[in-house]
PDB file of C-alpha atoms in Angstrom:
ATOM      1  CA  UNK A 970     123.757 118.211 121.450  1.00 65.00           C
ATOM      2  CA  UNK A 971     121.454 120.566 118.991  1.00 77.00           C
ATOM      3  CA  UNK A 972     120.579 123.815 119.195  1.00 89.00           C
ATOM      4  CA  UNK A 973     116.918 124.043 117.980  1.00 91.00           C
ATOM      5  CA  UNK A 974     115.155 127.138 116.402  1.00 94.00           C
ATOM      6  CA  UNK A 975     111.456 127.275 115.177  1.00 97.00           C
ATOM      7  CA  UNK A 976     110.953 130.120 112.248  1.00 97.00           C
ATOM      8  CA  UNK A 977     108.367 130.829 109.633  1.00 98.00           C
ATOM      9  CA  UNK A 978     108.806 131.721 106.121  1.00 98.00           C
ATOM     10  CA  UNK A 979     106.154 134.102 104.617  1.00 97.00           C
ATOM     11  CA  UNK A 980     105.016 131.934 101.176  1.00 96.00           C
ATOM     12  CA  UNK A 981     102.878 132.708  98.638  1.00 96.00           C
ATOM     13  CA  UNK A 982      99.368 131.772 100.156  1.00 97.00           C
ATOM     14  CA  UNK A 983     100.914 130.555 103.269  1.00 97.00           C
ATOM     15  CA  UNK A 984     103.235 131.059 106.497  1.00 98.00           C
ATOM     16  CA  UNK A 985     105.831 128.080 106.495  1.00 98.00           C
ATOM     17  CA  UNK A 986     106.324 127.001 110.174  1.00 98.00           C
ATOM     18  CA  UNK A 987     109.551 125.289 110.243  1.00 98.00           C
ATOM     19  CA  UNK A 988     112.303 123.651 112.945  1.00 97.00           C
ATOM     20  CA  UNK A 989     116.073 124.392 112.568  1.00 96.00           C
ATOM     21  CA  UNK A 990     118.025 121.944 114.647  1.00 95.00           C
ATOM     22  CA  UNK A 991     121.672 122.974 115.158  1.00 89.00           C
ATOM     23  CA  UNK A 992     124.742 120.508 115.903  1.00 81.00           C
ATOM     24  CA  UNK A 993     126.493 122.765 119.051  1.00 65.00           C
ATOM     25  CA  UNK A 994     129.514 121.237 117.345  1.00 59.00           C
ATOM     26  CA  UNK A 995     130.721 121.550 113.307  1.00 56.00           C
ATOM     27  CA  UNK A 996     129.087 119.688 111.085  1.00 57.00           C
ATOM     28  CA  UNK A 997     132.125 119.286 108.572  1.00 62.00           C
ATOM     29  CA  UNK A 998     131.529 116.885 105.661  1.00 75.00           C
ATOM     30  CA  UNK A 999     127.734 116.657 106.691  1.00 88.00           C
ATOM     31  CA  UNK A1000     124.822 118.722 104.498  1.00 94.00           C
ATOM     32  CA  UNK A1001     121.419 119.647 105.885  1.00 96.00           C
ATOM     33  CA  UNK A1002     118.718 116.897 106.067  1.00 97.00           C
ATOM     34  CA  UNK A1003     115.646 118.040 105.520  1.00 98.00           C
ATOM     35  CA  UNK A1004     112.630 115.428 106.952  1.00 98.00           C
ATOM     36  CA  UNK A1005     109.409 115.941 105.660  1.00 98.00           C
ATOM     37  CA  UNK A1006     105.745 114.229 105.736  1.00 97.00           C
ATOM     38  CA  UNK A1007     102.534 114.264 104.079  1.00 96.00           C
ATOM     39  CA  UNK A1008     100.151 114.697 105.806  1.00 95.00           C
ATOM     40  CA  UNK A1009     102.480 114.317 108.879  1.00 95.00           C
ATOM     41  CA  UNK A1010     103.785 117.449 110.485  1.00 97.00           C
ATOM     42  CA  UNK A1011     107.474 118.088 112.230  1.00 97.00           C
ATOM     43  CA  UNK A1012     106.576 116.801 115.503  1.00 95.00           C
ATOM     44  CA  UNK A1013     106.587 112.992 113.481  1.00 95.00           C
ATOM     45  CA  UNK A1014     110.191 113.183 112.802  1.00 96.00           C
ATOM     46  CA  UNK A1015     111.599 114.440 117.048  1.00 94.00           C
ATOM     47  CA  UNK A1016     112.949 110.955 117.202  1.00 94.00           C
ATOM     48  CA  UNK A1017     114.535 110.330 114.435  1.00 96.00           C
ATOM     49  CA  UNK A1018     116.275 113.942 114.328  1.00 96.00           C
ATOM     50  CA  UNK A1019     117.708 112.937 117.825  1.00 94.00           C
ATOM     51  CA  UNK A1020     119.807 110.593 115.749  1.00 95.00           C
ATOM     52  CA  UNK A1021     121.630 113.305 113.514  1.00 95.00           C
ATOM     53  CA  UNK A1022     123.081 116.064 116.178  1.00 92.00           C
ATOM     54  CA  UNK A1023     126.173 115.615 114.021  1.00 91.00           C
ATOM     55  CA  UNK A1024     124.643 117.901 110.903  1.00 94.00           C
ATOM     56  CA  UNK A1025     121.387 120.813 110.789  1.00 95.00           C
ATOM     57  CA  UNK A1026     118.264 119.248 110.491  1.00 97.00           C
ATOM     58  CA  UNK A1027     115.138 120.739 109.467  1.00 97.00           C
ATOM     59  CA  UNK A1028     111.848 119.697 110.110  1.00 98.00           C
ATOM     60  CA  UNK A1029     108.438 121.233 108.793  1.00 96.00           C
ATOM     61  CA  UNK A1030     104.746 121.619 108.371  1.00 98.00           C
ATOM     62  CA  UNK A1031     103.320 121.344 104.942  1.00 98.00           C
ATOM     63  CA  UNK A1032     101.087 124.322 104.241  1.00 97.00           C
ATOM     64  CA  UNK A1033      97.751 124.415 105.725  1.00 96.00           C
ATOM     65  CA  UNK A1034      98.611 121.449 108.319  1.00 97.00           C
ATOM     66  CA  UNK A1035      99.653 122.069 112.119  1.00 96.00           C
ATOM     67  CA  UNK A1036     101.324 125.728 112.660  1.00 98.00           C
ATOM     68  CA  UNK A1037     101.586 126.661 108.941  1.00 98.00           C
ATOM     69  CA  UNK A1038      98.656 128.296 108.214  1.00 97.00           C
ATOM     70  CA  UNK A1039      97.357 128.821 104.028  1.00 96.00           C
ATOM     71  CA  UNK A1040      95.966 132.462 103.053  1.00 95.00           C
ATOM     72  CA  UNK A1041      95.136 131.097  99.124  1.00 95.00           C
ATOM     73  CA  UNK A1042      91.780 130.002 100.023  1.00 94.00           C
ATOM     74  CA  UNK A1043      92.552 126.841  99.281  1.00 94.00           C
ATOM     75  CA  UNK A1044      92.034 123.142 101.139  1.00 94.00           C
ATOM     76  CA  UNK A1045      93.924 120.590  98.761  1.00 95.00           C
ATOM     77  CA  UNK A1046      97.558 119.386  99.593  1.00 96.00           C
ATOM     78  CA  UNK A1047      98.937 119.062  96.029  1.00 97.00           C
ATOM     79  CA  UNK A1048     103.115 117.311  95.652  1.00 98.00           C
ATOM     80  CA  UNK A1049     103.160 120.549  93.013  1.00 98.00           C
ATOM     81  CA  UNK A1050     102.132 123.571  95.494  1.00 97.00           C
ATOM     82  CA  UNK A1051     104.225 121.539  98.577  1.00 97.00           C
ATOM     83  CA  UNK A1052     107.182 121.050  95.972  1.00 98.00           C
ATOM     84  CA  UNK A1053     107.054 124.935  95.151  1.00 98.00           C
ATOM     85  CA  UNK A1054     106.942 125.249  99.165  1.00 98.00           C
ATOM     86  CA  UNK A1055     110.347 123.292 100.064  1.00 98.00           C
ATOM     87  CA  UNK A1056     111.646 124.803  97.210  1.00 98.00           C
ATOM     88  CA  UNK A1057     111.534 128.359  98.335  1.00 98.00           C
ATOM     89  CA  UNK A1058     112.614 126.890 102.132  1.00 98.00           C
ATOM     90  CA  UNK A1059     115.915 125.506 100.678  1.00 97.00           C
ATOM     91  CA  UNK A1060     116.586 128.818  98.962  1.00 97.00           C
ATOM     92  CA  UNK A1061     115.901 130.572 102.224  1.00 96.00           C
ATOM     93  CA  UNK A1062     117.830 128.204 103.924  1.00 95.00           C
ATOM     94  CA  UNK A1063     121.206 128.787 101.345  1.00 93.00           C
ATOM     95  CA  UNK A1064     122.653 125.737 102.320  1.00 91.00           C
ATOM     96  CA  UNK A1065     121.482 123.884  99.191  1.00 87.00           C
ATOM     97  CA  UNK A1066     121.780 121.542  97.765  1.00 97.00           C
ATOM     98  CA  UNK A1067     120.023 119.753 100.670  1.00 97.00           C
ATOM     99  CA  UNK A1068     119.346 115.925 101.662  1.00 98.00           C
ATOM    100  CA  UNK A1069     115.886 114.886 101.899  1.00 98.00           C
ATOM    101  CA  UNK A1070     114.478 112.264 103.920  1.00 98.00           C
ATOM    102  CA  UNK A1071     110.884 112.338 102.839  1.00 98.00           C
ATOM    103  CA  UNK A1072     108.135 110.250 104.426  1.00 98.00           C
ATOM    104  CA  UNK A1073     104.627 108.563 102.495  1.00 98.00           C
ATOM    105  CA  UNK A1074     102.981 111.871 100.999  1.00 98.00           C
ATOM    106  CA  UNK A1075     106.415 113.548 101.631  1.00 98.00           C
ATOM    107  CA  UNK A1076     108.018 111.586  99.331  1.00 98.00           C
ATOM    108  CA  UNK A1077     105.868 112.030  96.548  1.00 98.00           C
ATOM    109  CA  UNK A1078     106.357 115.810  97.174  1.00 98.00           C
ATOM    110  CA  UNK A1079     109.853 115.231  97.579  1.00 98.00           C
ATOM    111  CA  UNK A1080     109.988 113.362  93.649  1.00 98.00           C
ATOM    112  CA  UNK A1081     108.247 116.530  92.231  1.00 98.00           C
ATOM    113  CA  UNK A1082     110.648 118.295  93.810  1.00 98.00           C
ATOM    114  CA  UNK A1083     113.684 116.605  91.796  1.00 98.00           C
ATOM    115  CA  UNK A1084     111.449 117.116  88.506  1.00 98.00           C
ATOM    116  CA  UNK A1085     110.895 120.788  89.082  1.00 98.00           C
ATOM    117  CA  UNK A1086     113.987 121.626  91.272  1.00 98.00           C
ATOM    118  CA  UNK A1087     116.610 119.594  90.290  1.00 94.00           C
ATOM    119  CA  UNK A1088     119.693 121.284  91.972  1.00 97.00           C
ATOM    120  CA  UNK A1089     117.649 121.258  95.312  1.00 98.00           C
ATOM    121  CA  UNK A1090     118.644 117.686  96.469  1.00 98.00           C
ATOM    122  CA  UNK A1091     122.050 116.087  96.183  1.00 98.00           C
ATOM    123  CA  UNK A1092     120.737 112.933  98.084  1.00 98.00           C
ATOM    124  CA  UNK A1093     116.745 111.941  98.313  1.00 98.00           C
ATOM    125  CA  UNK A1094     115.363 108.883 100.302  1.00 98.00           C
ATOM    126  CA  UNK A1095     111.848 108.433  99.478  1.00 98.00           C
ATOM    127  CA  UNK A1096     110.327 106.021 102.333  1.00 98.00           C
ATOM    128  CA  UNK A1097     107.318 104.112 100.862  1.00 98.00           C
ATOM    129  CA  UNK A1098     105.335 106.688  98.377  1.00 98.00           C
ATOM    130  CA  UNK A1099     102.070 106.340  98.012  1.00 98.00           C
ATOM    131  CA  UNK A1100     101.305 106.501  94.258  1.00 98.00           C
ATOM    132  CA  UNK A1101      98.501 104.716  92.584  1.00 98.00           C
ATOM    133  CA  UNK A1102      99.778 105.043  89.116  1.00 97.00           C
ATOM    134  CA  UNK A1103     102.849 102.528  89.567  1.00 98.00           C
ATOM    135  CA  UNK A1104     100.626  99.473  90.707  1.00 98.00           C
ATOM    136  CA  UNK A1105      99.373  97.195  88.159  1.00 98.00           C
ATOM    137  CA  UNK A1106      96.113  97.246  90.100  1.00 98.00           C
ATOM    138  CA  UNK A1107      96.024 100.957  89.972  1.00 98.00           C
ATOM    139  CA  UNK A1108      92.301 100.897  89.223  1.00 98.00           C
ATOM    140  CA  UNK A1109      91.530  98.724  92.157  1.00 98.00           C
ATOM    141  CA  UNK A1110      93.827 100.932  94.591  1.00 98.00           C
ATOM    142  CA  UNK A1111      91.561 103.915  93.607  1.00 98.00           C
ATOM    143  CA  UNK A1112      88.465 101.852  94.207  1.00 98.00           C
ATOM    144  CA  UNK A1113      89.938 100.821  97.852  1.00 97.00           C
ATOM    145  CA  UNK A1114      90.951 104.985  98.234  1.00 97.00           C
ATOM    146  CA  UNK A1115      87.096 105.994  96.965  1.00 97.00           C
ATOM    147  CA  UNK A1116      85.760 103.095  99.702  1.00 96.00           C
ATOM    148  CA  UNK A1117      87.551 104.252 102.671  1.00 95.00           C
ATOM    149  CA  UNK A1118      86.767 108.277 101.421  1.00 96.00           C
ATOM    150  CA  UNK A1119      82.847 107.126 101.672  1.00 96.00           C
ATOM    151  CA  UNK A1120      82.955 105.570 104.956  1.00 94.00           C
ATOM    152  CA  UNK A1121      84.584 108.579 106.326  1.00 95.00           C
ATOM    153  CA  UNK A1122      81.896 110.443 104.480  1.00 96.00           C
ATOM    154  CA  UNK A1123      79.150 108.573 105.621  1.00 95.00           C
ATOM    155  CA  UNK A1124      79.990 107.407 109.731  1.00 95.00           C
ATOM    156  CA  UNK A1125      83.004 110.024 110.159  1.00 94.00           C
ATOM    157  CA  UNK A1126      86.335 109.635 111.759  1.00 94.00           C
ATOM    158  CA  UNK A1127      86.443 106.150 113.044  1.00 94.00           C
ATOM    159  CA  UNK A1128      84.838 104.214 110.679  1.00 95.00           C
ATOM    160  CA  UNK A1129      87.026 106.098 107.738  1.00 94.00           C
ATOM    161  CA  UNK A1130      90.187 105.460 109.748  1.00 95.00           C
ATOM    162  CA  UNK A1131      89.236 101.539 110.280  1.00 95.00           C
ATOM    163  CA  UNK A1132      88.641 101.477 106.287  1.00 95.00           C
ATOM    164  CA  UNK A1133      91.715 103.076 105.548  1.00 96.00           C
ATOM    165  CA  UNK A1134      94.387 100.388 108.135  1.00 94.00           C
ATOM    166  CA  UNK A1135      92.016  97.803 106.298  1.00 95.00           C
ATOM    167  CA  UNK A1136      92.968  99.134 102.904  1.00 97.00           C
ATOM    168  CA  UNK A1137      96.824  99.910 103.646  1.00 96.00           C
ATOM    169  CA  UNK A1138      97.236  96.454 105.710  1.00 95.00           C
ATOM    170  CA  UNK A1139      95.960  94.321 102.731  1.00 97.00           C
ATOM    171  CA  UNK A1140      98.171  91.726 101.315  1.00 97.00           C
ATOM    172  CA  UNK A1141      98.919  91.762  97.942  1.00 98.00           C
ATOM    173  CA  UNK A1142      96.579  92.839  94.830  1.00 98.00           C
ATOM    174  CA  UNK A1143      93.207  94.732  95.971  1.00 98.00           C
ATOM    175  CA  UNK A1144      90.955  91.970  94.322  1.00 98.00           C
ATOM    176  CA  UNK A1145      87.608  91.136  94.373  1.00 97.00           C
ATOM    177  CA  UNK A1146      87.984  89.641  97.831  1.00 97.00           C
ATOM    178  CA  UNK A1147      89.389  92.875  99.146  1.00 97.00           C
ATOM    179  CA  UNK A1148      86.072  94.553  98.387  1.00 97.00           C
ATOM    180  CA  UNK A1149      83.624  91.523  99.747  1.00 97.00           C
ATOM    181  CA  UNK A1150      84.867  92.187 103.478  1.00 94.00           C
ATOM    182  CA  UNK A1151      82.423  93.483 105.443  1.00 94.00           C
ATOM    183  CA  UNK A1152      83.145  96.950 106.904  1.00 91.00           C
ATOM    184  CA  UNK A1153      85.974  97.276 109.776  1.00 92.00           C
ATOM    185  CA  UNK A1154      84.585  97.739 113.299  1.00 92.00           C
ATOM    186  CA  UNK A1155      86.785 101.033 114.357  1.00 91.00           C
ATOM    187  CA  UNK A1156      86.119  99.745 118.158  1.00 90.00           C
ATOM    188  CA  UNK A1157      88.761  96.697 116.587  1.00 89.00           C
ATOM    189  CA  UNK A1158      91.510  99.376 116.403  1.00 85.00           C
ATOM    190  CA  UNK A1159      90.508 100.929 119.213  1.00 87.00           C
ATOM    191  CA  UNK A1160      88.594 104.171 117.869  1.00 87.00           C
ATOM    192  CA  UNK A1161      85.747 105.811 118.576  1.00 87.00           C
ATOM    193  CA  UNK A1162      82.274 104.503 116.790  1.00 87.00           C
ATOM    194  CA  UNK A1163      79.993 108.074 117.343  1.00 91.00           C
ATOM    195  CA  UNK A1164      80.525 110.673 114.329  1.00 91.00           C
ATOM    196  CA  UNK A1165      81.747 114.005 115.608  1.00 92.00           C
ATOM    197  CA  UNK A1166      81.012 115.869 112.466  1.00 93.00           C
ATOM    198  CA  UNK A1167      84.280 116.794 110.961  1.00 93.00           C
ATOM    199  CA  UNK A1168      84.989 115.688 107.444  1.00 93.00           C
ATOM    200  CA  UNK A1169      88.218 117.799 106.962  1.00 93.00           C
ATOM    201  CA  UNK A1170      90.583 114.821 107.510  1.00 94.00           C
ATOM    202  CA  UNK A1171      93.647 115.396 105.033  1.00 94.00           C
ATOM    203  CA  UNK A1172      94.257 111.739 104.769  1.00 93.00           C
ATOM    204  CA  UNK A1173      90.627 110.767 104.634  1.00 94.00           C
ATOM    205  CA  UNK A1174      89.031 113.408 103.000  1.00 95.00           C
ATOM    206  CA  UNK A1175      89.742 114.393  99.391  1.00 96.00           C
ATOM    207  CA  UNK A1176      92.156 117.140  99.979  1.00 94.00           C
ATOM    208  CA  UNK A1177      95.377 114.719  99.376  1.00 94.00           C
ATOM    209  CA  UNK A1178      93.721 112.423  96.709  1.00 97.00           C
ATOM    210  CA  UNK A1179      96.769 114.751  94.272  1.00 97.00           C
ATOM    211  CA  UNK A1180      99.106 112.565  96.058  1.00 98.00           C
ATOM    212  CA  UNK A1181      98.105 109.476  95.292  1.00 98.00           C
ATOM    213  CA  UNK A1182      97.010 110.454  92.040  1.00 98.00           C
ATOM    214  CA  UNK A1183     100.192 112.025  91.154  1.00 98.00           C
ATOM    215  CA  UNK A1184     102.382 110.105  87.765  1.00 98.00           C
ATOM    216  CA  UNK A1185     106.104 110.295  88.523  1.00 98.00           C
ATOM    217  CA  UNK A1186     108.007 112.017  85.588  1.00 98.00           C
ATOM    218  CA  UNK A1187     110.509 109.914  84.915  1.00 98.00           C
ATOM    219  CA  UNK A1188     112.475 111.288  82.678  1.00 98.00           C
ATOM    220  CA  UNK A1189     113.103 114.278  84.937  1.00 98.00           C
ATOM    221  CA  UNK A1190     114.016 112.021  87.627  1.00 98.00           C
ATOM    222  CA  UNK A1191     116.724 110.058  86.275  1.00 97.00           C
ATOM    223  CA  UNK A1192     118.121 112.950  84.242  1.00 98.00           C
ATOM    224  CA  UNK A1193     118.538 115.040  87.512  1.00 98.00           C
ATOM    225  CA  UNK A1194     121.485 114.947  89.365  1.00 98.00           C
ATOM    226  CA  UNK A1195     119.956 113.962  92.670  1.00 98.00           C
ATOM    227  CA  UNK A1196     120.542 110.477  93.845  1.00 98.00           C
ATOM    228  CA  UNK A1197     117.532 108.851  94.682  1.00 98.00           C
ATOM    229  CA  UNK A1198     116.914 105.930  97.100  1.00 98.00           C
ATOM    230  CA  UNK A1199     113.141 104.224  97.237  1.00 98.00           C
ATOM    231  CA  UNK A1200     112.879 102.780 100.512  1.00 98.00           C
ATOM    232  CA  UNK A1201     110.554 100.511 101.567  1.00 98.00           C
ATOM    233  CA  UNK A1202     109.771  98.735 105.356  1.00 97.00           C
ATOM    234  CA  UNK A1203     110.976  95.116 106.010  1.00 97.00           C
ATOM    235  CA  UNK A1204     107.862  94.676 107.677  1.00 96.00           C
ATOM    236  CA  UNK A1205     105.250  96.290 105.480  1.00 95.00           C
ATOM    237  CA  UNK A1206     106.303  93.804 102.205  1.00 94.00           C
ATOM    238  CA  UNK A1207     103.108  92.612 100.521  1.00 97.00           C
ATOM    239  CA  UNK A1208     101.036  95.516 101.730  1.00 98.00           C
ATOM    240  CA  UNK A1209      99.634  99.084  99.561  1.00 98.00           C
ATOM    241  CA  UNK A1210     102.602 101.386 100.513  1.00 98.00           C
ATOM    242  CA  UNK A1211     105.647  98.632 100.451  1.00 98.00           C
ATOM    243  CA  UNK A1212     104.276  97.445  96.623  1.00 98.00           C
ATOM    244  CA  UNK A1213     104.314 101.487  95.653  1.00 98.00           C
ATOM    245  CA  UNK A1214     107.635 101.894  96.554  1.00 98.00           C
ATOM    246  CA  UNK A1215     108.784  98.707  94.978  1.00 98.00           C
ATOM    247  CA  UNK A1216     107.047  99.733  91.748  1.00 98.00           C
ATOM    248  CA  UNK A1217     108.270 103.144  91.840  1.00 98.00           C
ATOM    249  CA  UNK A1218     111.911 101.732  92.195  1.00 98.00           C
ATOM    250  CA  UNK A1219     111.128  99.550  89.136  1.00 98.00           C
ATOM    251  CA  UNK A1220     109.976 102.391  87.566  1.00 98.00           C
ATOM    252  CA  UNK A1221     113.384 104.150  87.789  1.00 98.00           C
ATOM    253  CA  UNK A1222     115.553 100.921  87.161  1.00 97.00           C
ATOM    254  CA  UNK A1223     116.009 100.189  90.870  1.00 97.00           C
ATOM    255  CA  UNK A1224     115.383  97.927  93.470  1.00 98.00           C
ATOM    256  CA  UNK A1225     113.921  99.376  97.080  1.00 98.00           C
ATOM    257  CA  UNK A1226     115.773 100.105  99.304  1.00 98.00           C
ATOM    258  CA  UNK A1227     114.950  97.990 102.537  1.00 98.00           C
ATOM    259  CA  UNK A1228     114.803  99.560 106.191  1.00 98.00           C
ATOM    260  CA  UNK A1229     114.074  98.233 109.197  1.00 97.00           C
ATOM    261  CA  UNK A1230     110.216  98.247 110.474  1.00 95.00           C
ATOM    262  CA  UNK A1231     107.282  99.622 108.868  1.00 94.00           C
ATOM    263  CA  UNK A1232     106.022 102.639 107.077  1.00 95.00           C
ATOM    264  CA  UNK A1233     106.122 104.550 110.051  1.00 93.00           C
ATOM    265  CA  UNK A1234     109.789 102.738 111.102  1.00 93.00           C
ATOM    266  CA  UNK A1235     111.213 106.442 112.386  1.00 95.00           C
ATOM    267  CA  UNK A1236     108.225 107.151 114.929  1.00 94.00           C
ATOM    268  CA  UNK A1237     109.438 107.074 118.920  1.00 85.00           C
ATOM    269  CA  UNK A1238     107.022 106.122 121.334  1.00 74.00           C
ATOM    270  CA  UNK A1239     105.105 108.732 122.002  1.00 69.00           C
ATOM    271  CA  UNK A1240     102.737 107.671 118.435  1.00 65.00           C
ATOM    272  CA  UNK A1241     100.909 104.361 118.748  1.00 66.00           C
ATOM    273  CA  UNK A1242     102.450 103.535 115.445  1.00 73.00           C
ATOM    274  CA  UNK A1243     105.743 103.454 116.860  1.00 79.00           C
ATOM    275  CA  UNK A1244     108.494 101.937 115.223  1.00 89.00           C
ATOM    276  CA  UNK A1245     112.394 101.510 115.537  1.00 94.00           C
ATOM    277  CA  UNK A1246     113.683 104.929 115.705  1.00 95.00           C
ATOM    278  CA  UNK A1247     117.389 104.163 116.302  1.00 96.00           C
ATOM    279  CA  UNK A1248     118.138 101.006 113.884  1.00 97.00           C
ATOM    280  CA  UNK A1249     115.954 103.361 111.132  1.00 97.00           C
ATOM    281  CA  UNK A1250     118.710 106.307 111.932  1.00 97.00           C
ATOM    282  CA  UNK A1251     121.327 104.004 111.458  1.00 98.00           C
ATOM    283  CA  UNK A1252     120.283 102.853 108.334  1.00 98.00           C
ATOM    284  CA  UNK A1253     119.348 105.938 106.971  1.00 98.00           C
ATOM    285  CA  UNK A1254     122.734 107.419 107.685  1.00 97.00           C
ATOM    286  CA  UNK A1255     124.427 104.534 105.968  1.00 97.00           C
ATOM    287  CA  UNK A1256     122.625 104.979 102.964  1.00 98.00           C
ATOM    288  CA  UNK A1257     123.098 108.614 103.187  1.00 97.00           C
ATOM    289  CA  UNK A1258     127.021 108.553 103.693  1.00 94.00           C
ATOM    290  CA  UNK A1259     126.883 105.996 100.866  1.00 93.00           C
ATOM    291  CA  UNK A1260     126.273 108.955  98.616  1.00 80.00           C
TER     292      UNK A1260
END
């Protein structure tokens, strides 16, 4: 059983909405997890916190998404400014140094993290980051972002959402048979076809293109203590965000780390991208004891 606790720290430029989950019991031998997304909020990881009542856990919203509202002015979601953000949570915290489970755009954030911060982390699993830079076909992965971005631009929600599973469900290299398929109908995936307007979306819109953009320093990251783990999803191998964390392991003179289901393996049922919540806890706590 867990004790849970929602808090805000006041940031520079923002108000950091966070969740501080409590084991009723000690938590000897066990240091704080800290689960974070990109552009996923807290509410992502309730299932696979249920797994880890044996140590805190805290869950969070990246500035300027769900309850943690941005006073700079400003609209993009850069791993830099989010990195600055969990770095001034873990101080607040004082339980450092922490373990990070960090999730697609979270783990990119969580990397420049280790760079900047390197005493932060003792233990960092990155599941599948989403970094352009490490692909061989890095060119053609920013053509494929740039197509789904105009789609979104040009018929809204839907038909930017249907471009985007299109582009992150492709096997293999983005090649020039990627980019002859006709457009996705959204009403294939289930979403709306009318336009409602919006073109805010952090994953579709602009605002997170720093993400994928971003170019690991590796240096940093292999002379910082932290251990880091690249995971990737048994069942997302061959596609965008399984051959990004492959190539990011490569890039620090590892293999991936496998884990059961897909890139969203820790969601419970209550997403429609639900995955296997309990055999993903299980691994992850193997692979953090491990350490």
């Amino acid at each position: 059983m867990t004790n849970s606790e929602t808090r805000t720290l006041a940031a520079p430029g923002a108000d950091l909405v966070y969740d501080v989950r409590d084991p009723l019991a000690a938590s000897a031998g066990h240091r704080t997890l800290l689960m974070i997304g990109q552009p996923m909020t807290a509410e992502g990881f309730g299932s696979l916190a249920e797994h880890f009542t044996d140590r805190t856990v805290i869950t969070y919203d990246p500035r300027g998404l769900g309850r943690s509202a941005r006073t700079d002015g400003r609209t993009d979601h850069t791993p830099q400014t989010q990195a600055g953000d969990l770095h001034l949570l873990i101080e607040a915290l004082g339980t450092g140094p922490v373990d990070v489970f960090a999730s697609s755009g979270g783990a990119v954030t969580a990397l420049e993290l280790v760079a900047s911060h390197p005493g932060d982390v003792a233990t960092l699993v990155a599941h599948e980051p989403p970094i352009n830079a490490v692909l061989p076909d890095a060119a053609a992965a920013d053509r494929a972002r740039a197509a789904f971005h105009e789609a979104y631009q040009a018929k809204g929600n839907g038909a930017g959402m249907a471009a985007f599973i299109a582009m992150t469900a492709w096997q293999g290299e983005f090649t020039d048979a990627y980019f002859a398929q006709p457009a996705p109908d959204p009403a294939m995936f289930g979403m709306p076809t009318d336009d409602d307007g919006t073109r805010d979306d952090p994953l579709l819109s602009k605002a997170s293109w720093a993400i994928t953009d971003y170019r690991p320093d590796v240096q940093a990251l292999t002379a910082a203590p932290t251990r880091i783990v690249i995971a990737v999803g048994e069942e997302t191998a061959g596609t965008y965000t399984a051959r990004t964390a492959v190539a990011t392991a490569a890039l620090l003179g590892q293999e991936a780390t496998v884990f059961p289901s897909h890139h969203g393996g820790f969601l419970g049922g209550d997403f429609g991208y639900a995955g296997k919540p309990a055999e993903f806890a299980a691994r992850l706590r193997e692979v953090l004891d491990a350490g």
